[in-house]
Coordinates of C-alpha atoms in Angstrom, one line a residue:
Chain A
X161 CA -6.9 -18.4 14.7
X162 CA -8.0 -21.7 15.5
X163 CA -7.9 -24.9 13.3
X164 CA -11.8 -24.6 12.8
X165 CA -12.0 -21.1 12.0
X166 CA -8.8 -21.4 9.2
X167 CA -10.8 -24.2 7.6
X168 CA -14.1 -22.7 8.1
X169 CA -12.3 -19.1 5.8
X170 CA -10.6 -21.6 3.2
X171 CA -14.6 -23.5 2.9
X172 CA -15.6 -20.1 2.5
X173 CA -13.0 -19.1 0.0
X174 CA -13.0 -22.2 -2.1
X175 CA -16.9 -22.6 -2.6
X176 CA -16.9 -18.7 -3.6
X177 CA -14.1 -19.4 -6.3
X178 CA -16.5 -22.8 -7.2
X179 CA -19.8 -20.8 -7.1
X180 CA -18.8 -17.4 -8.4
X181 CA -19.3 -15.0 -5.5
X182 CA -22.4 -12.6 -5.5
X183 CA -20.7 -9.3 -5.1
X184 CA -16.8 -8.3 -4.7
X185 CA -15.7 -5.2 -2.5
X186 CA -12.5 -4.1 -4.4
X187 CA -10.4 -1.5 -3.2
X188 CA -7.9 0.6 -5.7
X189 CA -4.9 1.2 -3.8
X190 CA -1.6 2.5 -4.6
X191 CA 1.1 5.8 -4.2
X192 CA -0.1 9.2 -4.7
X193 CA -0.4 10.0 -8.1
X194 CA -0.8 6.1 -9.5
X195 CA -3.3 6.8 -11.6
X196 CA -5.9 5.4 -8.9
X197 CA -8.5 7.8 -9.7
X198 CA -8.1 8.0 -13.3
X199 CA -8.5 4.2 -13.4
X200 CA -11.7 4.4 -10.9
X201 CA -13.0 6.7 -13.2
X202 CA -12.4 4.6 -16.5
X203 CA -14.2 1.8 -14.4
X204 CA -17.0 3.6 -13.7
X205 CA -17.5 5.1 -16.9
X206 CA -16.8 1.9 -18.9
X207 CA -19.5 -0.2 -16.2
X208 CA -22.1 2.0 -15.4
X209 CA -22.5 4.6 -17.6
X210 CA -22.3 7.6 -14.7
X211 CA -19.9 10.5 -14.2
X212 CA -16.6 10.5 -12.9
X213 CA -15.9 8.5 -9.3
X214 CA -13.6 11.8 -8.7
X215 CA -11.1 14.7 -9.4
X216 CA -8.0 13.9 -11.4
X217 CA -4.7 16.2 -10.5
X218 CA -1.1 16.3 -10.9
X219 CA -1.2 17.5 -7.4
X220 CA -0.6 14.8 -5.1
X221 CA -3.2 13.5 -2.5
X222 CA -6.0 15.0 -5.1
X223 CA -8.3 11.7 -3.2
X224 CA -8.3 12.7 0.3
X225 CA -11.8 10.5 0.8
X226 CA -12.3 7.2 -0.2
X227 CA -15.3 7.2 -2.8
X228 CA -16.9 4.0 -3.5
X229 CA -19.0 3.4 -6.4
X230 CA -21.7 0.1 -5.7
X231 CA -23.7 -2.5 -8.2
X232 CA -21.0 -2.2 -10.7
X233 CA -21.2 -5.6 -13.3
X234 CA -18.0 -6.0 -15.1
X235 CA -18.4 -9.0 -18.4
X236 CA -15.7 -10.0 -19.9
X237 CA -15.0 -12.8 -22.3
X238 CA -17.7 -15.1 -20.8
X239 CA -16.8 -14.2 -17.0
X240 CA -19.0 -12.0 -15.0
X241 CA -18.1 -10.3 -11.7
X242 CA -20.3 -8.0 -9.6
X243 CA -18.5 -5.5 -7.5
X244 CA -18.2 -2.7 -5.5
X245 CA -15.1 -0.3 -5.8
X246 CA -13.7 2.0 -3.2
X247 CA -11.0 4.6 -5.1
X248 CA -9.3 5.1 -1.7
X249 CA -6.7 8.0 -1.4
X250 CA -2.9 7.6 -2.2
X251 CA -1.0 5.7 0.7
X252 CA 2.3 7.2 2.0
X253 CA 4.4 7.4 4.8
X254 CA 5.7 10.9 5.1
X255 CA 3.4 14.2 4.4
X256 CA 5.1 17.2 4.4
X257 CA 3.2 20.8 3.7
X258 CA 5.8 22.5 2.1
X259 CA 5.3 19.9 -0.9
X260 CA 1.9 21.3 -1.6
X261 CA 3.5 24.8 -1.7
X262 CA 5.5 23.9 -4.4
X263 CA 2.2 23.7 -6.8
X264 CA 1.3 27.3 -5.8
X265 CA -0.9 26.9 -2.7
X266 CA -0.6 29.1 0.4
X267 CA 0.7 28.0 2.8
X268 CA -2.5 28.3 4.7
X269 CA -4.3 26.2 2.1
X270 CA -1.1 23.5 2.1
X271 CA -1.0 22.9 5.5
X272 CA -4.6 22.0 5.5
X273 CA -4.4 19.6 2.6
X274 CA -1.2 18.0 4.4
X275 CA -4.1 17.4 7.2
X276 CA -6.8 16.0 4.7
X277 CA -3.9 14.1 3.3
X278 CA -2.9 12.3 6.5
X279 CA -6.4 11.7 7.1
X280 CA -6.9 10.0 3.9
X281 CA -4.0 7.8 4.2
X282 CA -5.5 6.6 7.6
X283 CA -9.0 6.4 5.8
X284 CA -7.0 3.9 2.9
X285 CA -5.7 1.7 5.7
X286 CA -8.9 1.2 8.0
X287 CA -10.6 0.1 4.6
X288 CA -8.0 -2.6 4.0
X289 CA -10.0 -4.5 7.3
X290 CA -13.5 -4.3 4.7
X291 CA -12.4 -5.6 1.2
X292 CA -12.8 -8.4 -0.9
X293 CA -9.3 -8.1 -2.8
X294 CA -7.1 -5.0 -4.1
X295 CA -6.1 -3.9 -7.1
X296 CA -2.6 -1.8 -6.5
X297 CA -2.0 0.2 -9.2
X298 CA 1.7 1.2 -9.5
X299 CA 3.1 4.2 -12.2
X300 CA 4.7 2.2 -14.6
X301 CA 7.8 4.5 -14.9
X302 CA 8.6 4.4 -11.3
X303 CA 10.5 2.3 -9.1
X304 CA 8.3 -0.9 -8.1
X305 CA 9.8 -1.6 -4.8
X306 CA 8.3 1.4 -2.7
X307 CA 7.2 1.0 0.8
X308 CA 3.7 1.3 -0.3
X309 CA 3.4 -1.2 -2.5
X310 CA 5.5 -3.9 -0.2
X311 CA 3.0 -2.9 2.6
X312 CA 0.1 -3.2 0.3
X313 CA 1.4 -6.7 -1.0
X314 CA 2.4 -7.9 2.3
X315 CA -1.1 -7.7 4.2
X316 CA -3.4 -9.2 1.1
X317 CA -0.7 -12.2 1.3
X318 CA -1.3 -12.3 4.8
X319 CA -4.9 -12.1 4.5
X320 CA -5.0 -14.5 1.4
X321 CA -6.5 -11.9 -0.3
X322 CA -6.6 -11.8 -4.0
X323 CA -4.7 -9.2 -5.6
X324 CA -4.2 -7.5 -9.4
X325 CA -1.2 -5.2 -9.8
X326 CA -2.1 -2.7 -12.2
X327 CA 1.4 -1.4 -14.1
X328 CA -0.1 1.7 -14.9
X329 CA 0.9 4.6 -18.1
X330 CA 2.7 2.6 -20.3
X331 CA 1.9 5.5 -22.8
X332 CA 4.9 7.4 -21.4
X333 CA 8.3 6.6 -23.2
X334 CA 10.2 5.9 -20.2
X335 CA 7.7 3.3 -18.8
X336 CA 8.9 -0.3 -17.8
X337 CA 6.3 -2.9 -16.7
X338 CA 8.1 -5.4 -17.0
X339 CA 10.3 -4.1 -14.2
X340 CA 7.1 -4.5 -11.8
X341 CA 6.6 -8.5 -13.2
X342 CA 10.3 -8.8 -12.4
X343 CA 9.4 -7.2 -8.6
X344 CA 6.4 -9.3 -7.7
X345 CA 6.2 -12.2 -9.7
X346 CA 4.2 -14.4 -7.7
X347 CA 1.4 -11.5 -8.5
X348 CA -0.8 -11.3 -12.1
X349 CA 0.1 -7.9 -13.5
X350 CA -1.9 -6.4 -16.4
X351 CA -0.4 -3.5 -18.2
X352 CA -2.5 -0.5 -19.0
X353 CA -2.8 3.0 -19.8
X354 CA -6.2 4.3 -17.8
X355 CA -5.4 7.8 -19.5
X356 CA -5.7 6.6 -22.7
X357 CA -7.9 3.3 -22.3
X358 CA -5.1 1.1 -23.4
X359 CA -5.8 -3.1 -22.5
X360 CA -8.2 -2.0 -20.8
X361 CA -10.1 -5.5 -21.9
X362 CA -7.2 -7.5 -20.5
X363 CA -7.8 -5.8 -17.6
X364 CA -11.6 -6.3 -16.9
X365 CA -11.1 -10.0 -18.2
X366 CA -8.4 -10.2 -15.2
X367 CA -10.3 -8.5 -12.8
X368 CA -13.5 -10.9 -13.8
X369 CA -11.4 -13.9 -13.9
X370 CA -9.7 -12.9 -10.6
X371 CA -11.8 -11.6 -8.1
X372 CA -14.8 -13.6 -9.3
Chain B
X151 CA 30.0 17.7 13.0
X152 CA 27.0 16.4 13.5
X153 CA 25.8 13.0 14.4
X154 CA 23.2 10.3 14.2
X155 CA 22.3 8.0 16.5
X156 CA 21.7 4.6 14.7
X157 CA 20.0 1.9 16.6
X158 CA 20.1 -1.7 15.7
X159 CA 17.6 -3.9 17.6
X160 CA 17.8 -7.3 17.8
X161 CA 15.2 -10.1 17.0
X162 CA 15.1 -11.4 20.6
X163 CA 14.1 -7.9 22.1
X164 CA 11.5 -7.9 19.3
X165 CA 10.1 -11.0 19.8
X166 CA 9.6 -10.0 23.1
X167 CA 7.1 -7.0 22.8
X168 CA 4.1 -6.3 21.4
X169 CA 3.1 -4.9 18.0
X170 CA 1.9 -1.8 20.1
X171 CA 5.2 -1.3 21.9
X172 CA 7.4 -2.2 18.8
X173 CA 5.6 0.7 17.3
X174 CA 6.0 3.3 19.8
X175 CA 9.5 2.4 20.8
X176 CA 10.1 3.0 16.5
X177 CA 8.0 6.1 16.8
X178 CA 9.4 7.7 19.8
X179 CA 12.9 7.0 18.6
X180 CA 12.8 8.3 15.3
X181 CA 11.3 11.4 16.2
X182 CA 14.4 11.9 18.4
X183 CA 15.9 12.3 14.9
X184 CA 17.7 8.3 15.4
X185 CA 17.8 5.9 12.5
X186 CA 16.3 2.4 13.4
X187 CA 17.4 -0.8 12.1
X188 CA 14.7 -3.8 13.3
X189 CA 16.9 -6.9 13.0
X190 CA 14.0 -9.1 12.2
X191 CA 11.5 -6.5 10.9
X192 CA 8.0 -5.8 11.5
X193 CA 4.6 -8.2 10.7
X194 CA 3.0 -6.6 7.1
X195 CA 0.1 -6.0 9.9
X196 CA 2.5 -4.6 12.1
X197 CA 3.9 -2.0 9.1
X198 CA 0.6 -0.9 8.2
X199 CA -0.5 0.1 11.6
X200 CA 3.1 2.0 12.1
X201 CA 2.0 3.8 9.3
X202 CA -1.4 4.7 10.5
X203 CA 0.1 6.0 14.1
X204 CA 2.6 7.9 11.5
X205 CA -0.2 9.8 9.9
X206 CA -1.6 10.8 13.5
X207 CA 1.8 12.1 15.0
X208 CA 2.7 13.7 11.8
X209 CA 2.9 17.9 12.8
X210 CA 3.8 21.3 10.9
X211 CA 7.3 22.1 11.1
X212 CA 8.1 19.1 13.8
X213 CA 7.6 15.6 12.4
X214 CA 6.6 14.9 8.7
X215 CA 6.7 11.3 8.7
X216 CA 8.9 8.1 8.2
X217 CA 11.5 6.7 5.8
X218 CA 10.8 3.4 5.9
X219 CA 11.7 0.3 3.9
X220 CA 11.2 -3.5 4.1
X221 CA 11.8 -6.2 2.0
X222 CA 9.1 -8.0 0.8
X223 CA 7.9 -10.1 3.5
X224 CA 9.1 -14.0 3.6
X225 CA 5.8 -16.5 3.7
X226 CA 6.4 -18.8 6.2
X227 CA 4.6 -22.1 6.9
X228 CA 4.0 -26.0 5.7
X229 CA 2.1 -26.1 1.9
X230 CA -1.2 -27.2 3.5
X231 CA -0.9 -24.0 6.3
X232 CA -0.7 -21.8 3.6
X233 CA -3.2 -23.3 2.3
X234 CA -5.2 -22.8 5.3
X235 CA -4.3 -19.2 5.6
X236 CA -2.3 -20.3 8.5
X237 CA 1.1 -19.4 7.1
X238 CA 2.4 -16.4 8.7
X239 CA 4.3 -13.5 6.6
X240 CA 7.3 -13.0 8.2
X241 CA 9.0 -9.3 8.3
X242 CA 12.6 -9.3 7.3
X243 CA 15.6 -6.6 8.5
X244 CA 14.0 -3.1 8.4
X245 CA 15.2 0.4 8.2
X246 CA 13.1 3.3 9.4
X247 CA 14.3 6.9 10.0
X248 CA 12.9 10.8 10.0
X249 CA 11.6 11.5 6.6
X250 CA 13.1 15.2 6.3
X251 CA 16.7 12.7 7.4
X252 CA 16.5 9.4 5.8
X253 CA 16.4 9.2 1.8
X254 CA 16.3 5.9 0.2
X255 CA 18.5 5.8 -2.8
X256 CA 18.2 2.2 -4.1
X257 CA 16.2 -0.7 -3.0
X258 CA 15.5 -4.2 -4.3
X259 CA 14.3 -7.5 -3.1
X260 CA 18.0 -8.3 -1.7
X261 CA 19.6 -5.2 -1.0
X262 CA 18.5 -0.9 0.3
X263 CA 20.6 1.5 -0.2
X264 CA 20.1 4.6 2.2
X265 CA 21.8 8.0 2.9
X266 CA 21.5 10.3 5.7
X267 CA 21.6 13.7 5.5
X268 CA 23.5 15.3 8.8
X269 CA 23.4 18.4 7.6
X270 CA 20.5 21.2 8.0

């Protein structure tokens, strides 16, 4: 990228941040079974009002489309953001059939989802090329440092794209935010619980504050 | 007893091919069943697109995917490239291997600890 076009992006960036930006494309990424679509659904409901963005599941790879919801106007304490958001499907690098199987498919029916599911993934990453900023929801009771989320992290930072980390279902007893602050520090992180609406205000105030 | 192949590639041969190539020379090797070790590690760019070309070579009962971990990539670059979106990301040492082979048992911003399973 040439001198011109780096400052011509950073222009762009800065009078955005100055001016407030018209409309944000954010995309909700993360591992299978985040809490992605639970927390697209929260968004929705909270912002516009409509039925659910899509199906929840303890199944894994439950989103195997990205769904995007448009026009959304999130206010928060005085800040205002308009946005688009894309629940894409869970990112991984391994999809194995047999995994499915072990939730009582056929094999028949597992081996097609494994498909759909390898699809999706591929779906997640050719929408990373079309967003405004991500916000990477992680399951609070797992380990932080998956290959997912470093990936994830890795290309906003390289795009200077803004990103929120969502440390998602502190309601469970064995969750630990404050291991993901300790993981990505130089990231905001808001802790929430989409399943039971917990902070959810910090959160939209971050998201407004952030992406806007 | 069974062996794996472990392959350690060094940061000049990297630096000398292209993202495509780095990929398929991981891909091809690791569905030999060989643990790779990328001295100098892939772009974040780079990882995401050897995840996408994972997704379309993964098949029933043959290949089911990667292993693969990172650290967290190093930002490199003066203040006022970084600021101009200049600054590149830097991949550090990576380790990628079969996913039904390679399990990752720990893993932090300094150190990943891996086993491989030899046995079927």
């Amino acid at each position: 990228m040439g001198v011109f076009e780096s400052l011509r992006m950073s222009l762009g960036i800065w009078l955005s941040r100055i001016f407030g930006k018209k409309r944000a494309r954010i995309g909700i990424y993360g591992p299978p079974n985040a809490g992605k679509t639970t927390l697209a659904n929260r968004i929705v409901k909270d912002w516009s009002g409509d039925g659910t963005l899509g199906t929840v599941s303890p199944v894994p790879h439950e989103t195997r489309r990205a769904v995007r919801k448009e026009g959304l106007v999130i206010n928060a304490d005085g800040a205002s953001i308009h946005l688009d958001i894309v629940d894409t499907p869970g990112m991984a690098t391994k999809i194995d059939f047999r995994e499915f199987m072990a939730y009582g498919m056929s094999e028949e029916e597992a081996k097609r989802r494994a498909k759909e599911a390898t699809e999706g993934v591929i779906e997640a990453i050719k929408w990373l090329d079309d967003l405004d900023g991500v916000l990477l929801v992680m399951d609070s009771t797992e380990d932080p440092y998956t290959q997912v989320n470093v990936t994830v992290i890795g290309n906003m930072e390289a795009r200077n794209l803004p990103l929120l980390i969502v440390a998602n279902k502190i309601d469970l007893p064995n969750a630990a935010p404050s291991r993901i602050k300790a993981a990505f520090p130089q990231h905001p992180v808001v802790q929430i619980s989409a399943l039971e609406g917990k902070n959810l205000d910090e959160l939209y105030h971050a998201i407004a504050v952030h992406f806007g | 007893m069974r062996e794996v192949q472990m392959d350690l590639i060094s940061e000049e041969k990297l630096n000398r091919m292209t993202s495509m190539e780095k990929i398929r020379l991981i891909l091809d090797k690791v569905k030999t069943g060989r643990i790779v070790v990328l001295e100098s590690g892939l772009t974040p760019e780079e990882e995401v697109r050897l995840i996408e070309m994972t997704m379309t070579e993964i098949r029933v009962d043959e290949f089911s995917g990667i292993e693969i971990e990172s650290y967290p990539a190093k930002r490199e670059g003066s203040f006022v490239s970084r600021i101009l979106g200049r600054g590149s990301s830097k991949g550090r040492m990576t380790v990628i291997g079969p996913a039904n082979q390679l399990r990752t048992v720990e893993k932090d911003q300094y150190q990943i600890s891996t086993k491989v399973s030899v046995g079927d």
